[in-house]
PDB file of C-alpha atoms in Angstrom:
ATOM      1  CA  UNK A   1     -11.411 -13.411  60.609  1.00 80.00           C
ATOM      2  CA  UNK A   2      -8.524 -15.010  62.044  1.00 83.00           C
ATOM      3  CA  UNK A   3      -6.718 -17.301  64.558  1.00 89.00           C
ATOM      4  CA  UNK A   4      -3.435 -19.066  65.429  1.00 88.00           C
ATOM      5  CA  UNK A   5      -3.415 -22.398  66.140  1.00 89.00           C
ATOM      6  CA  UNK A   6      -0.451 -24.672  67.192  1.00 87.00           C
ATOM      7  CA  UNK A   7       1.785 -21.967  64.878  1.00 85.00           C
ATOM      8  CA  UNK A   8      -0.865 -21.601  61.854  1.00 85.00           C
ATOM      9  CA  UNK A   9      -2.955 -18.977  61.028  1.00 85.00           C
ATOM     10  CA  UNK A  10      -6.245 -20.354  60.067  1.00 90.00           C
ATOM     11  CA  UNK A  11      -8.524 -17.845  58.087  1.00 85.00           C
ATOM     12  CA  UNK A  12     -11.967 -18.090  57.733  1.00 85.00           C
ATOM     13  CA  UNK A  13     -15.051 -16.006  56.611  1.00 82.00           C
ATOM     14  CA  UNK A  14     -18.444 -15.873  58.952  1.00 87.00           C
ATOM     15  CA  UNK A  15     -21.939 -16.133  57.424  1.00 88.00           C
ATOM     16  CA  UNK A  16     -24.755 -15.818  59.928  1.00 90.00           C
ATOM     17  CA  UNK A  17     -28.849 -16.990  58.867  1.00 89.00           C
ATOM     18  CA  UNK A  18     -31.589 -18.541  60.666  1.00 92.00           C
ATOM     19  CA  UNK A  19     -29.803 -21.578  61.910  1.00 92.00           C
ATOM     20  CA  UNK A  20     -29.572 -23.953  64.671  1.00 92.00           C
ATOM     21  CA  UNK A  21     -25.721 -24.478  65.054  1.00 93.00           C
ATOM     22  CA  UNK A  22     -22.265 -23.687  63.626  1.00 95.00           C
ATOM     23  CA  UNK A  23     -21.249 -25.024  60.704  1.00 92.00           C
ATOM     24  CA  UNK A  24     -17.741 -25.028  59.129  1.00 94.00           C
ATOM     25  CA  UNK A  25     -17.008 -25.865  55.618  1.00 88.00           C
ATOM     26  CA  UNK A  26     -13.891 -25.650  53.575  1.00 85.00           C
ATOM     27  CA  UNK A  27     -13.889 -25.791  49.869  1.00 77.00           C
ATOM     28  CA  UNK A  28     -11.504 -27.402  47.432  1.00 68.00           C
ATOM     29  CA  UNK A  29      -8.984 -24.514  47.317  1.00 66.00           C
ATOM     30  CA  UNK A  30      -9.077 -23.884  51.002  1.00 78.00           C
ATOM     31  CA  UNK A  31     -11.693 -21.263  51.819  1.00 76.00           C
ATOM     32  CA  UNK A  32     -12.830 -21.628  55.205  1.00 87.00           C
ATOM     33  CA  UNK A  33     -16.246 -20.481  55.784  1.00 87.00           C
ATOM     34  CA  UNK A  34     -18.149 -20.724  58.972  1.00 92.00           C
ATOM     35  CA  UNK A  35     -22.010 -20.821  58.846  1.00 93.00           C
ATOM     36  CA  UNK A  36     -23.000 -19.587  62.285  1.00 93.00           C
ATOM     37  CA  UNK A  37     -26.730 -18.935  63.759  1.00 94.00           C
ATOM     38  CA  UNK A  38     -27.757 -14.758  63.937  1.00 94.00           C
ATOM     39  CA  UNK A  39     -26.598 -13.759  67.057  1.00 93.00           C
ATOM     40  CA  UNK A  40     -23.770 -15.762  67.274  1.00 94.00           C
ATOM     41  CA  UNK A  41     -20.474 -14.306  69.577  1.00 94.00           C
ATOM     42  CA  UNK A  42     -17.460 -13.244  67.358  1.00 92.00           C
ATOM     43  CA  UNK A  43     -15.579 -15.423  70.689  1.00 93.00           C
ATOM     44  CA  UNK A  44     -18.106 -18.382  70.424  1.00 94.00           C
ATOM     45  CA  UNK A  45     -17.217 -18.442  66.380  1.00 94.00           C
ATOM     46  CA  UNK A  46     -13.303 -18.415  66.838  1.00 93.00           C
ATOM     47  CA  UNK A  47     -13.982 -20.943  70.232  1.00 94.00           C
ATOM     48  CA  UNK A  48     -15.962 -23.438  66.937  1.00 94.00           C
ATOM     49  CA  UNK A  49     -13.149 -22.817  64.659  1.00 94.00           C
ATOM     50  CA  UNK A  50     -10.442 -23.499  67.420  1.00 94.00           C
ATOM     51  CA  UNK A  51     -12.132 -26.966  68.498  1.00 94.00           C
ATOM     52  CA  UNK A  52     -11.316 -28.354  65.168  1.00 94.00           C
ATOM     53  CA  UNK A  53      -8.110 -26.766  64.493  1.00 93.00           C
ATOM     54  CA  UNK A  54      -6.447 -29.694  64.267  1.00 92.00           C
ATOM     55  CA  UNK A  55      -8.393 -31.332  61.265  1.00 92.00           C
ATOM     56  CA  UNK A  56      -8.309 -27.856  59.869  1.00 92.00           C
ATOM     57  CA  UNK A  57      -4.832 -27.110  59.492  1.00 91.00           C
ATOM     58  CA  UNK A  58      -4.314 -31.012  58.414  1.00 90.00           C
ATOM     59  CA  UNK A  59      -6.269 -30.455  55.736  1.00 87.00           C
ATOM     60  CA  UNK A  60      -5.306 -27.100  54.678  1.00 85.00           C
ATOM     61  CA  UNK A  61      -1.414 -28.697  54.394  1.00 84.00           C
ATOM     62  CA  UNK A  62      -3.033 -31.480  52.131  1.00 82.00           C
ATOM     63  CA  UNK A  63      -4.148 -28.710  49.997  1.00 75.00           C
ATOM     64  CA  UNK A  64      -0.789 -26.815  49.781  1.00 74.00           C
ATOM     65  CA  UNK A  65       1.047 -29.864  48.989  1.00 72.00           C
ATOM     66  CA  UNK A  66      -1.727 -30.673  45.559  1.00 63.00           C
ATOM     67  CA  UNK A  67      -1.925 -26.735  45.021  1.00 59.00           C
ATOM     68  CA  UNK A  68       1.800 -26.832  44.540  1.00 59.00           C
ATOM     69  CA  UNK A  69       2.325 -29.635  42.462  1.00 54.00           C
ATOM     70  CA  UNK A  70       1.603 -29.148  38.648  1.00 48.00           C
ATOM     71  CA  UNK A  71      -1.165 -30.864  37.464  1.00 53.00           C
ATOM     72  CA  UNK A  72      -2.551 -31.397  34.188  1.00 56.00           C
ATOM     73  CA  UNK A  73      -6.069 -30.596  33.538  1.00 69.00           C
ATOM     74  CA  UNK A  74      -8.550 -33.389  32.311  1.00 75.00           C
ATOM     75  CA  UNK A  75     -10.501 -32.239  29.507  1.00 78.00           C
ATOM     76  CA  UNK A  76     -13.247 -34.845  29.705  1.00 73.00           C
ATOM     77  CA  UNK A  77     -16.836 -35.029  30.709  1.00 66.00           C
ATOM     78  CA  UNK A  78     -15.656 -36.176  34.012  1.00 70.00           C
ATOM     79  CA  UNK A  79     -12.879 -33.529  34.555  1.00 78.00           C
ATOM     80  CA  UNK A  80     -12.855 -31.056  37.526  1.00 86.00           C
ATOM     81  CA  UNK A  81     -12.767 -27.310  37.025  1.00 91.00           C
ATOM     82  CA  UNK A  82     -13.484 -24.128  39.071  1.00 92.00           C
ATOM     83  CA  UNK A  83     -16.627 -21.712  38.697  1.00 94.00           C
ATOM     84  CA  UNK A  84     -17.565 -18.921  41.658  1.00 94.00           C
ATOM     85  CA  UNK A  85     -15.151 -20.874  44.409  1.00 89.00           C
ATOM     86  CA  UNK A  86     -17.084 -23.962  43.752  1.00 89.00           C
ATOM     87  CA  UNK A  87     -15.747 -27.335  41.710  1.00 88.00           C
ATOM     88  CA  UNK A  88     -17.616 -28.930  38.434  1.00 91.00           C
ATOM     89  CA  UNK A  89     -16.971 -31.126  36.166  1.00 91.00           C
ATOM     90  CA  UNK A  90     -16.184 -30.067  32.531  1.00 92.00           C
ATOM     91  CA  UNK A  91     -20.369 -31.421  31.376  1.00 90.00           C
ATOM     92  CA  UNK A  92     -22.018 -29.558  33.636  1.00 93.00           C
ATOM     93  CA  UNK A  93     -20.107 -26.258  32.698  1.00 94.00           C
ATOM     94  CA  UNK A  94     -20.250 -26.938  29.026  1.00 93.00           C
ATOM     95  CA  UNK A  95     -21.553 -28.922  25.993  1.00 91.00           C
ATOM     96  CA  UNK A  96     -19.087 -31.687  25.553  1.00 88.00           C
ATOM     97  CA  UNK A  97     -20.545 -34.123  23.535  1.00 88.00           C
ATOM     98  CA  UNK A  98     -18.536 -35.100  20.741  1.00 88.00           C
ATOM     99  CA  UNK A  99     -16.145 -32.445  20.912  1.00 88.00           C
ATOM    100  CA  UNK A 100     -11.936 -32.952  20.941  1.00 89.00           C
ATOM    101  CA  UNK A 101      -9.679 -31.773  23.385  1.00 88.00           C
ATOM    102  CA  UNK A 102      -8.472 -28.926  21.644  1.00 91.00           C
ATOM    103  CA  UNK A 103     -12.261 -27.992  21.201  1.00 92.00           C
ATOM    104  CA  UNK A 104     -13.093 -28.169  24.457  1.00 92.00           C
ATOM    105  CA  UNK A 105     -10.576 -26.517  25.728  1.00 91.00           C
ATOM    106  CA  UNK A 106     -11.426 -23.500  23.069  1.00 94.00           C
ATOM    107  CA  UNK A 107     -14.935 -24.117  24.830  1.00 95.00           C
ATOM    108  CA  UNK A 108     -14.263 -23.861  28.293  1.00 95.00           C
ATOM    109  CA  UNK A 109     -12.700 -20.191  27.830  1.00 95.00           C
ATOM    110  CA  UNK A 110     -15.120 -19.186  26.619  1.00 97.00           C
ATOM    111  CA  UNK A 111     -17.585 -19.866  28.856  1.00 97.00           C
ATOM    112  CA  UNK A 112     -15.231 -18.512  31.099  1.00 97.00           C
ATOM    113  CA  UNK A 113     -14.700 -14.950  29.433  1.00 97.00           C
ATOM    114  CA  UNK A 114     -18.485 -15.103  29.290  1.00 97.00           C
ATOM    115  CA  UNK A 115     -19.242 -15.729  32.863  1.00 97.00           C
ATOM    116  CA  UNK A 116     -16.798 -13.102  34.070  1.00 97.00           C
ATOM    117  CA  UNK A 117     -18.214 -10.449  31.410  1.00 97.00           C
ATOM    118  CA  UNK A 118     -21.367 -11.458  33.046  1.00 97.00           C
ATOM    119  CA  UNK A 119     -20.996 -11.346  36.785  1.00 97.00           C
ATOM    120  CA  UNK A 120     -18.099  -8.108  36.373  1.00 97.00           C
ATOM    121  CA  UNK A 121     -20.967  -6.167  34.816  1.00 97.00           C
ATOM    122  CA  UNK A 122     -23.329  -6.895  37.462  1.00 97.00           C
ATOM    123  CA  UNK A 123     -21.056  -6.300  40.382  1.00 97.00           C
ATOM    124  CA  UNK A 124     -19.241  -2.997  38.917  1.00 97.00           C
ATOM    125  CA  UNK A 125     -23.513  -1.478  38.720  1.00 96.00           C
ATOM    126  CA  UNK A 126     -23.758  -2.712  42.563  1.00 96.00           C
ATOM    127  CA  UNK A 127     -20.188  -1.269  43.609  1.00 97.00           C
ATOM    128  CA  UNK A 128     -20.141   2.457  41.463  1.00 95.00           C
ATOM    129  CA  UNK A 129     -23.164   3.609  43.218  1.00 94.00           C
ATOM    130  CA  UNK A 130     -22.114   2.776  46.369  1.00 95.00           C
ATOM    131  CA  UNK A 131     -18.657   4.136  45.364  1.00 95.00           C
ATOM    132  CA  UNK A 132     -20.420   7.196  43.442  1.00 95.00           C
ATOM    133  CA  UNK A 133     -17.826   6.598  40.751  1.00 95.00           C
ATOM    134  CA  UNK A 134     -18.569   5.944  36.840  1.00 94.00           C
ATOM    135  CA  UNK A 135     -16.327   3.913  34.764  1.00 94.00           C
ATOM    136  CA  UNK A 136     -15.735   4.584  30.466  1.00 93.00           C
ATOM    137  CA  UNK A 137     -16.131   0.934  29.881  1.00 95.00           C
ATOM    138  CA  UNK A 138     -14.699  -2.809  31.243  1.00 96.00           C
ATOM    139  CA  UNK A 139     -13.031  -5.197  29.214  1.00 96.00           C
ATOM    140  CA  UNK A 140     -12.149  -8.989  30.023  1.00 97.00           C
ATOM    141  CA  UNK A 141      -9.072 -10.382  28.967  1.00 95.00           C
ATOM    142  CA  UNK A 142      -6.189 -12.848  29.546  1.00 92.00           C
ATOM    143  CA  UNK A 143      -3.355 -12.490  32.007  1.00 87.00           C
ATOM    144  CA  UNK A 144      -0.856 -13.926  33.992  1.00 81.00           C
ATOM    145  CA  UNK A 145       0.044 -11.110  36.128  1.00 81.00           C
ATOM    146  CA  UNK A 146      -2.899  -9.391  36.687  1.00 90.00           C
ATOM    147  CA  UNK A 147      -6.438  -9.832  38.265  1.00 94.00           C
ATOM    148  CA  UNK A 148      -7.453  -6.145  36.894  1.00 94.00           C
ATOM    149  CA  UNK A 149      -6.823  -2.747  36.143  1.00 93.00           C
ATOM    150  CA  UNK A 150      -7.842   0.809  35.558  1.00 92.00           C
ATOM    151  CA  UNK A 151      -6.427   3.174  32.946  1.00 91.00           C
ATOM    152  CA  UNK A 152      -6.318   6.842  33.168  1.00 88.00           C
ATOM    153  CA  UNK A 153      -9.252   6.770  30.596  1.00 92.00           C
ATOM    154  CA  UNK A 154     -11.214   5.281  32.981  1.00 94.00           C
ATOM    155  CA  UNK A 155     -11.227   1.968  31.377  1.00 95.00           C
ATOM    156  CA  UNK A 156     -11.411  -1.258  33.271  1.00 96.00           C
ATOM    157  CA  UNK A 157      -9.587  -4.319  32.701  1.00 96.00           C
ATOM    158  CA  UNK A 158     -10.388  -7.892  34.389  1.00 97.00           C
ATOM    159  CA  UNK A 159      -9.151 -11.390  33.871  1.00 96.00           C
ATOM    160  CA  UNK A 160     -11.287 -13.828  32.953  1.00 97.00           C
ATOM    161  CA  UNK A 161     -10.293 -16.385  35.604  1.00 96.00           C
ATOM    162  CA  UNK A 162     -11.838 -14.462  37.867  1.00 96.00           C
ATOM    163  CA  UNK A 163     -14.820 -16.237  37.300  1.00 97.00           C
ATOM    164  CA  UNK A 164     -13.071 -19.243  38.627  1.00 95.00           C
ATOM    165  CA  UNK A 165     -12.685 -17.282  42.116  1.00 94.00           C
ATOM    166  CA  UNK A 166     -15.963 -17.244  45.235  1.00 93.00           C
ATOM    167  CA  UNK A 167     -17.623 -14.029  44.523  1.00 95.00           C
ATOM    168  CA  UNK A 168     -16.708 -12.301  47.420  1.00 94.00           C
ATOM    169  CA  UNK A 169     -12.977 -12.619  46.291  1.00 95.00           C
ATOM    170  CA  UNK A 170     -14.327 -11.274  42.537  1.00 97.00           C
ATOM    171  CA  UNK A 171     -16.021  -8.299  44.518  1.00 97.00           C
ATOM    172  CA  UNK A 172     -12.595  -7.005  45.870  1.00 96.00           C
ATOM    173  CA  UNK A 173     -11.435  -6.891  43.093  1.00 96.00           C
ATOM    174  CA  UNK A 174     -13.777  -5.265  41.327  1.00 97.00           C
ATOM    175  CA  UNK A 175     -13.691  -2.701  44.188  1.00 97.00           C
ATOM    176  CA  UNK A 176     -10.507  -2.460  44.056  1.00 96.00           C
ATOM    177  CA  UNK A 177     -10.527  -1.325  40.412  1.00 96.00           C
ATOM    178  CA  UNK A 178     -13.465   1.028  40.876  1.00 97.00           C
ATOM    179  CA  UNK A 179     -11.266   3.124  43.736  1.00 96.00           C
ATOM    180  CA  UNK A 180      -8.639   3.808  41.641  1.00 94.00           C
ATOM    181  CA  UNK A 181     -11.001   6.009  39.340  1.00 95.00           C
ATOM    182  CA  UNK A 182     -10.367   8.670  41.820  1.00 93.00           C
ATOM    183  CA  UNK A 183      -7.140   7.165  43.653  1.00 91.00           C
ATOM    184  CA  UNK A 184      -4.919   5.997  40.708  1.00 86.00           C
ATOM    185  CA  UNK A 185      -2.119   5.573  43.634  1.00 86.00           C
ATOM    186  CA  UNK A 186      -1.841   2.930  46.222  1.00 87.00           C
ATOM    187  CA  UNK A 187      -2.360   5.588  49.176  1.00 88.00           C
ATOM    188  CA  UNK A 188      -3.520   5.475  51.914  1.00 90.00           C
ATOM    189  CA  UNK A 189      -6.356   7.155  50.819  1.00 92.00           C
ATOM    190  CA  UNK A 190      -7.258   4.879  48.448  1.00 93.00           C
ATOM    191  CA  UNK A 191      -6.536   1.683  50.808  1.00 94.00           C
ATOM    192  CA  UNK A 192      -9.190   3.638  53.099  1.00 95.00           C
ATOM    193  CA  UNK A 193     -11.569   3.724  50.097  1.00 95.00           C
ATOM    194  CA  UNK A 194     -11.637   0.489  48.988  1.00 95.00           C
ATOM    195  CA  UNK A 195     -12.121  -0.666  53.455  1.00 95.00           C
ATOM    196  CA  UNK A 196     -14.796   1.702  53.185  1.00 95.00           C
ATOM    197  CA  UNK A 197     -16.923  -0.930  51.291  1.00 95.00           C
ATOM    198  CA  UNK A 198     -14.770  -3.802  52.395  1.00 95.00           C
ATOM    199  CA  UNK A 199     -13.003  -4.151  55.625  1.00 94.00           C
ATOM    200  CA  UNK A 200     -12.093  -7.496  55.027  1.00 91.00           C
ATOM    201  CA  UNK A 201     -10.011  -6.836  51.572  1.00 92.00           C
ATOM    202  CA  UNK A 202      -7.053  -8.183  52.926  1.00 89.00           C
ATOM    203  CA  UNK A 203      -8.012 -11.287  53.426  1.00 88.00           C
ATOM    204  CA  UNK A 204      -8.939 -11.369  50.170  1.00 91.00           C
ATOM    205  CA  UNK A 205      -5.801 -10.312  48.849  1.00 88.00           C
ATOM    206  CA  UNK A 206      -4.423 -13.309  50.816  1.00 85.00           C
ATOM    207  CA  UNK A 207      -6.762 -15.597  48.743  1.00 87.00           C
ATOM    208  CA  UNK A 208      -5.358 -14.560  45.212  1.00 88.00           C
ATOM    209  CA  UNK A 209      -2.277 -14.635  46.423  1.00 82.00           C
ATOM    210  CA  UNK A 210      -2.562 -18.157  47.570  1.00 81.00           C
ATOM    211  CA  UNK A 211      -4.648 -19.502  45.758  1.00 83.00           C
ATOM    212  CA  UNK A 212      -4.377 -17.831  42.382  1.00 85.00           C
ATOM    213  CA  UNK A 213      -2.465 -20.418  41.008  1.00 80.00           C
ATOM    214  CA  UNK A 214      -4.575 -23.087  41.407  1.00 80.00           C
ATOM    215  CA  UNK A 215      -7.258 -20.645  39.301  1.00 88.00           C
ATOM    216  CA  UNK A 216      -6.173 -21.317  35.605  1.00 86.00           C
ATOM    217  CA  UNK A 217      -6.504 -23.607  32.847  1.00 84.00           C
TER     218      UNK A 217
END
């Protein structure tokens, strides 16, 4: 979901559980999510966002203005780094006793190519049945272009910072990829798919896009 306030476009995702009031949260990249009690009005949601545009937008500009200026990473026990949308530091992702930077580094990726392996393989079983597609097989891999792919062979491609994304945002794309196993084109068709199991792709496509760079090591 959506709204404009004083000339920005806040975006936000809704989840509603047994609860007594709206909550909104935003996370370290910007992801807006509003915890609202079953039953709650889409207008009495947007009314809760709207009432604290203000600190909202101030604080999504505070995040544009780090996200855009380079930072090196801190490979220590204390350093920050991204898993499922969420912020950790470097020990309670990995081992890092006595280790060097260059081996923790070497570390860290690969807890990240495991991770994604991991949660890619147990979203693509949730997402092909639903789909009632089959994929050959699903690699993970590095890039700086793309966030997956599908070959004609029906082989899957994903990158492994992914696993640095909420899993929501992972799930697009993993839908994403599965649609093209019968819609190797961008059609409409295959934009109907893929809305079919996600209405709300686009705003996920708006995440990567902003976000994405923020996602890497």
């Amino acid at each position: 979901m959506k709204i404009e306030f004083e000339n920005h476009i806040i975006e936000f995702n809704v989840e509603y559980a047994s609860r007594k009031k709206i909550y909104i949260q935003m996370d370290s990249l910007g992801f807006i999510t509003v915890k609202a009690p079953n039953g709650t009005t889409e207008e009495n949601v947007m009314r809760a966002v709207e009432q604290h545009g203000k600190q909202l937008t101030q604080r999504l500009q505070q995040i544009a203005k780090v996200r855009d200026t380079p930072k090196t990473k801190e490979y220590q026990e204390q350093g920050k780094f991204l898993h499922l949308g969420k912020e950790y530091f470097l020990h309670e992702l990995i081992d890092t006793a006595d280790l060097s930077e260059e081996e923790l580094k070497i570390n860290l990726k690969k807890f990240y190519f495991a991770s994604c392996k991991k949660i890619i393989g147990e979203r693509i079983k949730i997402y092909q049945e639903q789909l009632k597609v089959k994929h050959k097989s699903f690699e993970i891999e590095e890039s700086r272009t793309k966030w997956g792919s599908c070959s004609s062979s029906k082989k899957l491609t994903f990158n492994y910072r992914l696993a640095m994304a909420p899993l929501e945002v992972i799930d697009y794309v993993v839908i994403h990829e599965l649609c093209h196993l019968t819609h190797m084109n961008h059609d409409r068709s295959f934009w109907r798919r893929v809305g079919s199991i996600m209405p709300d792709y686009k705003e996920k496509e708006e995440f990567l896009a902003r976000h994405g760079q923020a996602m890497t090591l």
